[in-house]
Every structure is written in structure tokens, then in C-alpha cells.
Amino acid sequence: MTARELFRNAGVSSKLYEQFLKPMLLVTLFAPPEQLSAAAALDALYFYVLAHQQDFDVRWCKGSIAEKIFRPWLSVIEKRGGHVLGGKRVQNIVLGSESKVSSVVALNLSGDLELYDADVVIFAVGVQAMQKIVASCDVLAGMPDFAAVTNLSSIDVLAVRLWLDNLIKLPNASNVLAGFEPTTGGTLFHLNSLQEEFKEEKGSVFEVDLYHANQFLDLSNENIISKVFEKYLIKCDPRFGSANVLDSSVLCFKGAVTCFGPGSHQHMPSTTTSFSNVFMAGDWLKQGPGSHGAKGLSQEKAYVTGLQAANSALKYMGVPMMAKIIDAEEDELQFTVAKSLERQSRLLMQTWGLKSPFL
């Protein structure tokens, strides 16, 4: 069932739904509850909002992602003899013997096809990219686990950054925006408080990320900036009305994040595939046993499945090393106590022959 159906059946009040559950799911699972799986919604609410409340706070990189993460990572790979090849779009795979992939066909920026021998292949891409690879490769399209990926869907995201001439400090550096559009949610970040590069700015720098932003993608950048600034931010805090936008940027990401809709779980593959030397990683994979508590979605799940795929590849190659996957922390004390009390009250009700009013 959908998350909306679950809340209705459980007797959730309209106020709780509109002011908390719907906005929270729009910024954690990027879609309105009527488009989300009830199971995925419960997972997100449990692990992000209730059981690990400290982990719900946004952690920002102290600098650009490229500078702090990807360049050092690339340097380590190159020092160990590896090469990262950009501008190579995977078009096809070539099968060898015993259900093994022997090589990968890629399209370069010049439009020429290149062939790369492969001992192991790991597809670490998003849903849309994987669907395009499957569509261009008859071998993959003919395998049930890869064909099932075509049944998954994705969600559009919009990122707006604003440079203002006034310094506006909000009570919280990270905020949830809701109530402006029926099926769109957002977050508002004060980058002066979150990122080192903006600390010395004389005016405020804000980023507004909008999720399930389908209706925005056909608007001009000018209309998007006007809508976000005048209809959203000024309504949130009147102080925005005294500021002027000095500079801005708009980035559109069509199909950027996975949609965890009702029934989507049955179409999700696992990190291992029907080919003995092909593995997959991403937040759109099944959350199977041994997932080490990585029950979150998006970056957290993609990261852990990446480690699992790497470990499977190492094992296949006979390499005596493994990436360590750390178990998630135990639930916070107040939530553990609440769960225990709920279980005890349920047992008492069963003993007395009473039924829950919510069932």
C-alpha cells in the first residue's frame, strides 16, 4: 500500500499528516506519501526521524566535494596503479565463457566505440543510468534481474542558490520547507553557517533544494528564482523582503533520485547478479540480510551497497582483503524505552482481550 493509505488506516489526524508526516517524507524520500511505499516510509521515519535523531542533522562537507573527496580519492587510485577514465559511456557488454563478462564496450566523446577487457564489472550508477545501459545492451535486457530495473522510477530535483546583499541569520542553519506546493517539498540551508567558503561573505548565501520538482523544470531560471525568493522565502521570514538577490544559480537534475513507490521492492536487484563477475551498487538495490544496519536510503544505502559490491568483487578475484562495513548504532535510549513500553502495553491488552483502536 502507499504511505498515505497506511496513515489513513491508522487514523492519523489531518494536522499530523499535513504538518509533519507529509513534509518529512517529501524531504527524506523526495515524493508525496501517495506515491511512496508504506514500507519505505516506515523505514525512513524509523531510522531517520525516531530511532537516530542525531543522525537526521545535515552534515556538510567543509569545502567542495571535488576538492575534499574526489580528488584525494583519485590520487590514491592513481598511486596504486589505477586509472579513472572520464567521458566513456557504457554501451554494451561482451560475454565470455561460463556466464562471465569478458569485456565492456564504451562510447567516447568523439562518438567512437572502445573495447575494454574486464575481469570484474561493478555498475555503480543511478536508476536512470542503469536503465539506459540495459536498453542499449541486449545481453543485459535478456536477464530478469537487469530487466526488472526498467520497472523502477526516479524523481526530479532542483537546486537553487541565492547570494543576497543582506546577512540574514535564521534560528536554524538547516530547515524543511513545506506547504507551498501540493506535491513538492524542500530544504533551506544557510551556507554561511554550514560551509567554510561562505563564512566571510558580507551577505547571506542560501541554498534551496526542491524535491519532486517536476513542475519547475520547464520554467526559466528567472521565473524559478522569482518564485523561490518571493513566494517561498519572504513568506517564511519577512526579513527576506529587505534583501536583494545579487547573484543566483539554478541546477536541474531530472530523474536524479530513486522513487521508492509501492511494489518497487520486487523489482530491485541485489549486489550480486546473474553473471558471476558482475555486481551492482546503489540505493535502488534490495536491502537484504547482512546489510549491517544500512537501512537508510540515498547516500547511506548507496555507500554500503558499494562496499558490499567491492567485497564481492574482491572475493571473486581471490584477493585477501575486505572493506570493513560498520554496523549502525543502536537505537537511541528514549526510543528503545518507548518501544519496550509499547510492546508491554500490547501484551497486556491481548491478555485482557482488548483490541487496539487503530486496528
mmCIF file of C-alpha atoms in Angstrom:
data_model
loop_
_atom_site.group_PDB
_atom_site.id
_atom_site.type_symbol
_atom_site.label_atom_id
_atom_site.label_comp_id
_atom_site.label_asym_id
_atom_site.label_seq_id
_atom_site.Cartn_x
_atom_site.Cartn_y
_atom_site.Cartn_z
ATOM 1 C CA MET A 1 0.000 0.000 0.000
ATOM 2 C CA THR A 2 1.009 3.647 -0.206
ATOM 3 C CA ALA A 3 2.183 5.602 2.819
ATOM 4 C CA ARG A 4 -0.936 7.772 2.519
ATOM 5 C CA GLU A 5 -3.185 4.692 2.780
ATOM 6 C CA LEU A 6 -1.235 3.480 5.808
ATOM 7 C CA PHE A 7 -1.651 6.805 7.641
ATOM 8 C CA ARG A 8 -5.370 6.943 6.800
ATOM 9 C CA ASN A 9 -5.950 3.370 8.006
ATOM 10 C CA ALA A 10 -4.041 4.091 11.226
ATOM 11 C CA GLY A 11 -6.267 7.063 11.996
ATOM 12 C CA VAL A 12 -3.550 9.710 11.666
ATOM 13 C CA SER A 13 -5.033 13.190 12.098
ATOM 14 C CA SER A 14 -5.080 15.640 9.209
ATOM 15 C CA LYS A 15 -2.907 18.086 11.188
ATOM 16 C CA LEU A 16 -0.223 15.497 11.954
ATOM 17 C CA TYR A 17 -0.230 14.385 8.329
ATOM 18 C CA GLU A 18 -0.071 17.848 6.720
ATOM 19 C CA GLN A 19 2.307 19.499 9.181
ATOM 20 C CA PHE A 20 4.736 16.682 9.916
ATOM 21 C CA LEU A 21 4.472 13.372 8.048
ATOM 22 C CA LYS A 22 3.957 14.725 4.525
ATOM 23 C CA PRO A 23 6.706 17.406 4.720
ATOM 24 C CA MET A 24 9.113 14.980 6.371
ATOM 25 C CA LEU A 25 8.653 12.320 3.702
ATOM 26 C CA LEU A 26 8.942 14.899 0.916
ATOM 27 C CA VAL A 27 12.459 15.760 2.093
ATOM 28 C CA THR A 28 13.600 12.262 3.098
ATOM 29 C CA LEU A 29 12.111 10.159 0.281
ATOM 30 C CA PHE A 30 11.582 13.062 -2.171
ATOM 31 C CA ALA A 31 7.959 12.303 -3.077
ATOM 32 C CA PRO A 32 4.469 12.827 -1.578
ATOM 33 C CA PRO A 33 3.102 9.980 0.592
ATOM 34 C CA GLU A 34 0.521 8.943 -2.034
ATOM 35 C CA GLN A 35 3.428 7.965 -4.330
ATOM 36 C CA LEU A 36 5.566 6.238 -1.695
ATOM 37 C CA SER A 37 5.639 2.670 -0.452
ATOM 38 C CA ALA A 38 4.344 2.371 3.112
ATOM 39 C CA ALA A 39 7.287 0.093 3.954
ATOM 40 C CA ALA A 40 9.837 2.623 2.651
ATOM 41 C CA ALA A 41 8.104 5.434 4.536
ATOM 42 C CA LEU A 42 8.187 3.476 7.811
ATOM 43 C CA ASP A 43 11.878 2.709 7.261
ATOM 44 C CA ALA A 44 12.684 6.388 6.725
ATOM 45 C CA LEU A 45 10.617 7.572 9.690
ATOM 46 C CA TYR A 46 12.103 4.886 11.942
ATOM 47 C CA PHE A 47 15.797 5.239 11.134
ATOM 48 C CA TYR A 48 15.993 8.968 10.392
ATOM 49 C CA VAL A 49 13.320 10.663 12.462
ATOM 50 C CA LEU A 50 12.734 8.468 15.520
ATOM 51 C CA ALA A 51 15.441 5.950 16.365
ATOM 52 C CA HIS A 52 18.513 8.028 15.404
ATOM 53 C CA GLN A 53 17.502 11.653 15.782
ATOM 54 C CA GLN A 54 21.073 12.971 15.974
ATOM 55 C CA ASP A 55 21.790 11.441 12.558
ATOM 56 C CA PHE A 56 18.963 13.412 10.948
ATOM 57 C CA ASP A 57 21.034 16.620 11.096
ATOM 58 C CA VAL A 58 22.655 17.508 7.776
ATOM 59 C CA ARG A 59 26.433 17.195 7.654
ATOM 60 C CA TRP A 60 28.058 19.482 5.099
ATOM 61 C CA CYS A 61 31.471 18.941 3.576
ATOM 62 C CA LYS A 62 33.936 21.670 4.671
ATOM 63 C CA GLY A 63 34.719 22.644 1.116
ATOM 64 C CA SER A 64 33.739 21.376 -2.304
ATOM 65 C CA ILE A 65 33.048 17.652 -2.762
ATOM 66 C CA ALA A 66 35.515 17.562 -5.671
ATOM 67 C CA GLU A 67 38.313 19.133 -3.628
ATOM 68 C CA LYS A 68 37.798 17.274 -0.367
ATOM 69 C CA ILE A 69 36.657 13.830 -1.525
ATOM 70 C CA PHE A 70 37.018 13.009 -5.214
ATOM 71 C CA ARG A 71 40.450 14.495 -5.962
ATOM 72 C CA PRO A 72 42.145 12.813 -2.962
ATOM 73 C CA TRP A 73 40.361 9.560 -3.838
ATOM 74 C CA LEU A 74 41.509 9.830 -7.460
ATOM 75 C CA SER A 75 45.061 10.462 -6.262
ATOM 76 C CA VAL A 76 45.020 7.298 -4.119
ATOM 77 C CA ILE A 77 43.717 5.229 -7.040
ATOM 78 C CA GLU A 78 46.423 6.534 -9.378
ATOM 79 C CA LYS A 79 49.197 5.963 -6.831
ATOM 80 C CA ARG A 80 48.107 2.332 -6.630
ATOM 81 C CA GLY A 81 48.300 1.944 -10.406
ATOM 82 C CA GLY A 82 44.642 2.541 -11.259
ATOM 83 C CA HIS A 83 43.214 4.805 -13.946
ATOM 84 C CA VAL A 84 39.905 6.684 -13.933
ATOM 85 C CA LEU A 85 38.601 7.204 -17.474
ATOM 86 C CA GLY A 86 36.093 10.010 -17.899
ATOM 87 C CA GLY A 87 33.851 10.586 -20.900
ATOM 88 C CA LYS A 88 33.287 6.871 -21.555
ATOM 89 C CA ARG A 89 29.613 5.880 -21.695
ATOM 90 C CA VAL A 90 28.981 2.143 -21.325
ATOM 91 C CA GLN A 91 27.051 0.843 -24.341
ATOM 92 C CA ASN A 92 27.327 -2.914 -24.186
ATOM 93 C CA ILE A 93 28.992 -5.918 -22.609
ATOM 94 C CA VAL A 94 30.550 -8.956 -24.261
ATOM 95 C CA LEU A 95 30.018 -12.403 -22.767
ATOM 96 C CA GLY A 96 32.834 -14.880 -22.409
ATOM 97 C CA SER A 97 32.528 -18.420 -21.116
ATOM 98 C CA GLU A 98 30.604 -19.687 -18.067
ATOM 99 C CA SER A 99 28.245 -16.679 -17.783
ATOM 100 C CA LYS A 100 31.120 -14.279 -17.315
ATOM 101 C CA VAL A 101 31.521 -10.843 -18.880
ATOM 102 C CA SER A 102 34.803 -10.681 -20.787
ATOM 103 C CA SER A 103 34.770 -7.041 -21.920
ATOM 104 C CA VAL A 104 32.857 -3.761 -21.850
ATOM 105 C CA VAL A 105 32.029 -1.583 -24.871
ATOM 106 C CA ALA A 106 32.094 2.175 -24.226
ATOM 107 C CA LEU A 107 31.289 5.213 -26.355
ATOM 108 C CA ASN A 108 33.860 8.038 -26.125
ATOM 109 C CA LEU A 109 33.311 11.772 -26.579
ATOM 110 C CA SER A 110 34.285 11.532 -30.258
ATOM 111 C CA GLY A 111 31.488 9.062 -30.903
ATOM 112 C CA ASP A 112 33.818 6.080 -31.349
ATOM 113 C CA LEU A 113 33.344 2.711 -29.651
ATOM 114 C CA GLU A 114 36.142 1.373 -27.442
ATOM 115 C CA LEU A 115 36.564 -2.140 -26.054
ATOM 116 C CA TYR A 116 37.905 -2.766 -22.536
ATOM 117 C CA ASP A 117 38.801 -6.209 -21.216
ATOM 118 C CA ALA A 118 37.167 -6.824 -17.837
ATOM 119 C CA ASP A 119 37.936 -9.248 -15.021
ATOM 120 C CA VAL A 120 35.114 -7.761 -12.928
ATOM 121 C CA VAL A 121 32.359 -5.236 -13.650
ATOM 122 C CA ILE A 122 30.573 -3.167 -10.999
ATOM 123 C CA PHE A 123 27.657 -0.985 -12.092
ATOM 124 C CA ALA A 124 27.672 1.847 -9.529
ATOM 125 C CA VAL A 125 25.171 4.200 -11.149
ATOM 126 C CA GLY A 126 21.723 5.663 -10.573
ATOM 127 C CA VAL A 127 18.425 4.177 -11.727
ATOM 128 C CA GLN A 128 18.183 6.217 -14.934
ATOM 129 C CA ALA A 129 21.770 5.477 -15.977
ATOM 130 C CA MET A 130 21.294 1.741 -15.338
ATOM 131 C CA GLN A 131 18.073 1.750 -17.362
ATOM 132 C CA LYS A 132 19.882 3.367 -20.313
ATOM 133 C CA ILE A 133 22.672 0.775 -20.117
ATOM 134 C CA VAL A 134 20.136 -2.069 -20.068
ATOM 135 C CA ALA A 135 18.249 -0.524 -23.017
ATOM 136 C CA SER A 136 21.427 -0.393 -25.124
ATOM 137 C CA CYS A 137 22.604 -3.917 -24.241
ATOM 138 C CA ASP A 138 20.632 -6.944 -25.457
ATOM 139 C CA VAL A 139 22.589 -9.277 -23.157
ATOM 140 C CA LEU A 140 21.529 -7.370 -20.034
ATOM 141 C CA ALA A 141 17.979 -6.757 -21.251
ATOM 142 C CA GLY A 142 17.524 -10.515 -21.577
ATOM 143 C CA MET A 143 18.358 -11.212 -17.920
ATOM 144 C CA PRO A 144 15.455 -10.954 -15.410
ATOM 145 C CA ASP A 145 17.419 -9.143 -12.682
ATOM 146 C CA PHE A 146 18.568 -6.405 -15.093
ATOM 147 C CA ALA A 147 15.253 -6.194 -16.965
ATOM 148 C CA ALA A 148 13.447 -5.623 -13.656
ATOM 149 C CA VAL A 149 15.343 -2.345 -13.176
ATOM 150 C CA THR A 150 13.270 -0.849 -16.008
ATOM 151 C CA ASN A 151 10.217 -1.009 -13.694
ATOM 152 C CA LEU A 152 11.778 1.387 -11.188
ATOM 153 C CA SER A 153 11.185 5.122 -11.410
ATOM 154 C CA SER A 154 13.031 8.279 -10.407
ATOM 155 C CA ILE A 155 12.278 11.805 -9.192
ATOM 156 C CA ASP A 156 13.321 15.258 -10.410
ATOM 157 C CA VAL A 157 15.288 17.580 -8.127
ATOM 158 C CA LEU A 158 16.035 21.307 -8.382
ATOM 159 C CA ALA A 159 18.817 23.192 -6.560
ATOM 160 C CA VAL A 160 18.653 26.992 -6.274
ATOM 161 C CA ARG A 161 21.483 29.037 -4.743
ATOM 162 C CA LEU A 162 20.986 32.704 -3.836
ATOM 163 C CA TRP A 163 23.555 35.380 -2.936
ATOM 164 C CA LEU A 164 21.859 38.221 -1.002
ATOM 165 C CA ASP A 165 23.078 41.727 -0.148
ATOM 166 C CA ASN A 166 21.939 41.397 3.486
ATOM 167 C CA LEU A 167 23.104 38.978 6.163
ATOM 168 C CA ILE A 168 20.015 37.120 7.386
ATOM 169 C CA LYS A 169 20.569 34.646 10.196
ATOM 170 C CA LEU A 170 17.827 32.086 10.708
ATOM 171 C CA PRO A 171 17.250 30.214 14.008
ATOM 172 C CA ASN A 172 18.429 27.017 12.288
ATOM 173 C CA ALA A 173 21.011 26.633 9.526
ATOM 174 C CA SER A 174 19.077 23.670 8.052
ATOM 175 C CA ASN A 175 15.316 23.872 7.537
ATOM 176 C CA VAL A 176 12.446 21.980 5.925
ATOM 177 C CA LEU A 177 10.202 23.912 3.520
ATOM 178 C CA ALA A 178 6.648 22.703 3.017
ATOM 179 C CA GLY A 179 3.146 23.852 2.195
ATOM 180 C CA PHE A 180 3.967 25.925 -0.882
ATOM 181 C CA GLU A 181 3.241 23.239 -3.494
ATOM 182 C CA PRO A 182 0.926 20.228 -3.022
ATOM 183 C CA THR A 183 3.461 17.602 -4.112
ATOM 184 C CA THR A 184 6.820 19.376 -3.732
ATOM 185 C CA GLY A 185 8.956 19.623 -0.611
ATOM 186 C CA GLY A 186 12.212 21.395 0.001
ATOM 187 C CA THR A 187 15.058 22.234 2.304
ATOM 188 C CA LEU A 188 16.610 25.626 3.034
ATOM 189 C CA PHE A 189 20.281 25.824 4.039
ATOM 190 C CA HIS A 190 22.152 28.893 5.283
ATOM 191 C CA LEU A 191 25.535 28.216 3.714
ATOM 192 C CA ASN A 192 27.342 30.955 5.687
ATOM 193 C CA SER A 193 26.778 28.808 8.789
ATOM 194 C CA LEU A 194 27.484 25.468 7.118
ATOM 195 C CA GLN A 195 30.376 25.918 4.692
ATOM 196 C CA GLU A 196 33.773 27.463 5.319
ATOM 197 C CA GLU A 197 33.970 29.175 1.928
ATOM 198 C CA PHE A 198 30.936 31.370 2.702
ATOM 199 C CA LYS A 199 31.716 32.308 6.324
ATOM 200 C CA GLU A 200 33.262 35.664 5.436
ATOM 201 C CA GLU A 201 30.569 36.740 2.973
ATOM 202 C CA LYS A 202 29.015 40.114 3.826
ATOM 203 C CA GLY A 203 25.610 38.945 2.643
ATOM 204 C CA SER A 204 23.823 35.649 3.123
ATOM 205 C CA VAL A 205 24.175 32.691 0.797
ATOM 206 C CA PHE A 206 21.207 30.308 0.826
ATOM 207 C CA GLU A 207 20.533 27.065 -0.972
ATOM 208 C CA VAL A 208 17.017 25.826 -1.606
ATOM 209 C CA ASP A 209 16.700 22.210 -2.758
ATOM 210 C CA LEU A 210 13.289 21.222 -4.125
ATOM 211 C CA TYR A 211 12.248 17.569 -4.381
ATOM 212 C CA HIS A 212 9.619 16.126 -6.708
ATOM 213 C CA ALA A 213 10.151 19.311 -8.692
ATOM 214 C CA ASN A 214 8.565 18.166 -11.963
ATOM 215 C CA GLN A 215 6.540 21.340 -12.451
ATOM 216 C CA PHE A 216 9.635 23.557 -12.140
ATOM 217 C CA LEU A 217 11.818 22.032 -14.839
ATOM 218 C CA ASP A 218 10.148 23.807 -17.775
ATOM 219 C CA LEU A 219 10.321 27.257 -16.150
ATOM 220 C CA SER A 220 13.061 29.755 -16.995
ATOM 221 C CA ASN A 221 15.773 30.356 -14.383
ATOM 222 C CA GLU A 222 14.398 33.881 -13.830
ATOM 223 C CA ASN A 223 10.916 32.542 -13.055
ATOM 224 C CA ILE A 224 12.325 29.883 -10.725
ATOM 225 C CA ILE A 225 14.398 32.459 -8.791
ATOM 226 C CA SER A 226 11.413 34.802 -8.529
ATOM 227 C CA LYS A 227 9.104 32.018 -7.353
ATOM 228 C CA VAL A 228 11.524 30.645 -4.749
ATOM 229 C CA PHE A 229 12.559 34.040 -3.357
ATOM 230 C CA GLU A 230 9.290 35.973 -3.434
ATOM 231 C CA LYS A 231 6.703 33.246 -2.879
ATOM 232 C CA TYR A 232 8.661 30.962 -0.559
ATOM 233 C CA LEU A 233 11.409 32.691 1.390
ATOM 234 C CA ILE A 234 9.700 36.031 2.025
ATOM 235 C CA LYS A 235 6.654 34.141 3.312
ATOM 236 C CA CYS A 236 8.907 32.086 5.596
ATOM 237 C CA ASP A 237 10.653 35.118 7.091
ATOM 238 C CA PRO A 238 9.727 38.780 6.335
ATOM 239 C CA ARG A 239 13.414 39.771 6.639
ATOM 240 C CA PHE A 240 13.991 38.333 3.185
ATOM 241 C CA GLY A 241 11.825 41.177 1.886
ATOM 242 C CA SER A 242 14.526 43.712 2.768
ATOM 243 C CA ALA A 243 17.208 41.828 0.806
ATOM 244 C CA ASN A 244 18.092 41.856 -2.881
ATOM 245 C CA VAL A 245 19.373 38.924 -4.926
ATOM 246 C CA LEU A 246 22.888 39.811 -6.127
ATOM 247 C CA ASP A 247 23.599 36.511 -7.863
ATOM 248 C CA SER A 248 21.948 33.128 -8.304
ATOM 249 C CA SER A 249 22.310 29.695 -9.852
ATOM 250 C CA VAL A 250 19.758 27.056 -10.810
ATOM 251 C CA LEU A 251 20.641 23.399 -11.323
ATOM 252 C CA CYS A 252 18.051 20.916 -12.607
ATOM 253 C CA PHE A 253 18.530 17.179 -12.043
ATOM 254 C CA LYS A 254 15.948 15.184 -13.986
ATOM 255 C CA GLY A 255 15.434 11.706 -12.565
ATOM 256 C CA ALA A 256 18.196 12.322 -10.028
ATOM 257 C CA VAL A 257 16.879 10.281 -7.106
ATOM 258 C CA THR A 258 15.122 6.943 -6.735
ATOM 259 C CA CYS A 259 11.370 6.771 -6.211
ATOM 260 C CA PHE A 260 10.527 4.112 -3.619
ATOM 261 C CA GLY A 261 6.965 3.543 -4.782
ATOM 262 C CA PRO A 262 4.502 0.800 -3.818
ATOM 263 C CA GLY A 263 5.637 -2.541 -5.233
ATOM 264 C CA SER A 264 9.090 -1.256 -6.176
ATOM 265 C CA HIS A 265 10.892 -3.659 -3.840
ATOM 266 C CA GLN A 266 10.091 -6.686 -6.030
ATOM 267 C CA HIS A 267 11.952 -5.063 -8.950
ATOM 268 C CA MET A 268 15.089 -4.178 -7.004
ATOM 269 C CA PRO A 269 18.143 -6.341 -7.770
ATOM 270 C CA SER A 270 20.831 -7.320 -5.266
ATOM 271 C CA THR A 271 24.553 -6.538 -5.298
ATOM 272 C CA THR A 272 25.273 -9.900 -6.971
ATOM 273 C CA THR A 273 23.815 -10.622 -10.423
ATOM 274 C CA SER A 274 23.147 -13.487 -12.832
ATOM 275 C CA PHE A 275 26.729 -13.052 -14.094
ATOM 276 C CA SER A 276 29.384 -14.385 -11.735
ATOM 277 C CA ASN A 277 31.743 -11.414 -12.256
ATOM 278 C CA VAL A 278 29.189 -8.582 -12.460
ATOM 279 C CA PHE A 279 27.998 -6.681 -9.377
ATOM 280 C CA MET A 280 25.823 -3.622 -8.676
ATOM 281 C CA ALA A 281 25.704 -0.794 -6.143
ATOM 282 C CA GLY A 282 23.125 1.882 -5.465
ATOM 283 C CA ASP A 283 20.282 2.917 -3.191
ATOM 284 C CA TRP A 284 17.860 1.159 -5.576
ATOM 285 C CA LEU A 285 19.112 -2.315 -4.599
ATOM 286 C CA LYS A 286 17.381 -4.733 -2.245
ATOM 287 C CA GLN A 287 18.022 -4.352 1.463
ATOM 288 C CA GLY A 288 18.853 -7.981 2.161
ATOM 289 C CA PRO A 289 20.287 -9.812 5.185
ATOM 290 C CA GLY A 290 23.731 -8.742 6.308
ATOM 291 C CA SER A 291 23.118 -5.110 5.374
ATOM 292 C CA HIS A 292 24.829 -4.005 8.590
ATOM 293 C CA GLY A 293 22.024 -1.693 9.591
ATOM 294 C CA ALA A 294 22.301 0.497 6.480
ATOM 295 C CA LYS A 295 18.555 0.909 6.421
ATOM 296 C CA GLY A 296 18.665 4.489 5.256
ATOM 297 C CA LEU A 297 18.191 5.475 1.671
ATOM 298 C CA SER A 298 20.096 7.595 -0.850
ATOM 299 C CA GLN A 299 23.751 8.171 0.081
ATOM 300 C CA GLU A 300 23.846 5.837 3.078
ATOM 301 C CA LYS A 301 22.435 2.812 1.302
ATOM 302 C CA ALA A 302 24.390 3.523 -1.899
ATOM 303 C CA TYR A 303 27.635 3.724 0.097
ATOM 304 C CA VAL A 304 27.100 0.464 1.964
ATOM 305 C CA THR A 305 25.996 -1.458 -1.135
ATOM 306 C CA GLY A 306 29.127 -0.069 -2.831
ATOM 307 C CA LEU A 307 31.266 -1.634 -0.113
ATOM 308 C CA GLN A 308 29.314 -4.893 -0.390
ATOM 309 C CA ALA A 309 29.781 -4.977 -4.179
ATOM 310 C CA ALA A 310 33.506 -4.273 -3.763
ATOM 311 C CA ASN A 311 33.832 -7.099 -1.238
ATOM 312 C CA SER A 312 32.011 -9.487 -3.597
ATOM 313 C CA ALA A 313 34.377 -8.484 -6.410
ATOM 314 C CA LEU A 314 37.435 -8.998 -4.198
ATOM 315 C CA LYS A 315 36.172 -12.414 -3.141
ATOM 316 C CA TYR A 316 35.567 -13.378 -6.778
ATOM 317 C CA MET A 317 39.115 -12.295 -7.689
ATOM 318 C CA GLY A 318 40.590 -14.174 -4.729
ATOM 319 C CA VAL A 319 42.043 -11.002 -3.221
ATOM 320 C CA PRO A 320 42.643 -11.496 0.542
ATOM 321 C CA MET A 321 41.214 -8.158 1.720
ATOM 322 C CA MET A 322 37.813 -6.767 2.527
ATOM 323 C CA ALA A 323 36.336 -3.326 3.117
ATOM 324 C CA LYS A 324 35.038 -3.018 6.664
ATOM 325 C CA ILE A 325 31.333 -2.299 6.930
ATOM 326 C CA ILE A 326 30.442 -0.767 10.277
ATOM 327 C CA ASP A 327 27.174 -1.722 11.949
ATOM 328 C CA ALA A 328 24.662 1.052 12.517
ATOM 329 C CA GLU A 329 24.481 2.394 16.056
ATOM 330 C CA GLU A 330 21.901 1.044 18.444
ATOM 331 C CA ASP A 331 18.596 2.899 18.698
ATOM 332 C CA GLU A 332 18.682 5.926 20.986
ATOM 333 C CA LEU A 333 17.680 5.236 24.595
ATOM 334 C CA GLN A 334 14.394 7.167 24.608
ATOM 335 C CA PHE A 335 13.200 5.270 21.529
ATOM 336 C CA THR A 336 14.274 1.891 22.941
ATOM 337 C CA VAL A 337 12.284 2.629 26.125
ATOM 338 C CA ALA A 338 9.242 3.728 24.085
ATOM 339 C CA LYS A 339 9.337 0.509 22.040
ATOM 340 C CA SER A 340 9.582 -1.598 25.194
ATOM 341 C CA LEU A 341 6.588 0.176 26.784
ATOM 342 C CA GLU A 342 4.564 -0.238 23.595
ATOM 343 C CA ARG A 343 5.270 -3.989 23.486
ATOM 344 C CA GLN A 344 4.335 -4.408 27.151
ATOM 345 C CA SER A 345 1.079 -2.492 26.712
ATOM 346 C CA ARG A 346 0.218 -4.607 23.666
ATOM 347 C CA LEU A 347 0.801 -7.832 25.641
ATOM 348 C CA LEU A 348 -1.404 -6.530 28.457
ATOM 349 C CA MET A 349 -4.200 -5.667 26.020
ATOM 350 C CA GLN A 350 -4.005 -9.144 24.493
ATOM 351 C CA THR A 351 -4.088 -10.688 27.982
ATOM 352 C CA TRP A 352 -7.224 -8.678 28.827
ATOM 353 C CA GLY A 353 -8.838 -9.401 25.474
ATOM 354 C CA LEU A 354 -8.736 -5.754 24.326
ATOM 355 C CA LYS A 355 -8.129 -4.557 20.772
ATOM 356 C CA SER A 356 -6.145 -1.522 19.653
ATOM 357 C CA PRO A 357 -8.417 1.317 18.428
ATOM 358 C CA PHE A 358 -6.059 1.750 15.445
ATOM 359 C CA LEU A 359 -6.592 -1.765 14.026
#
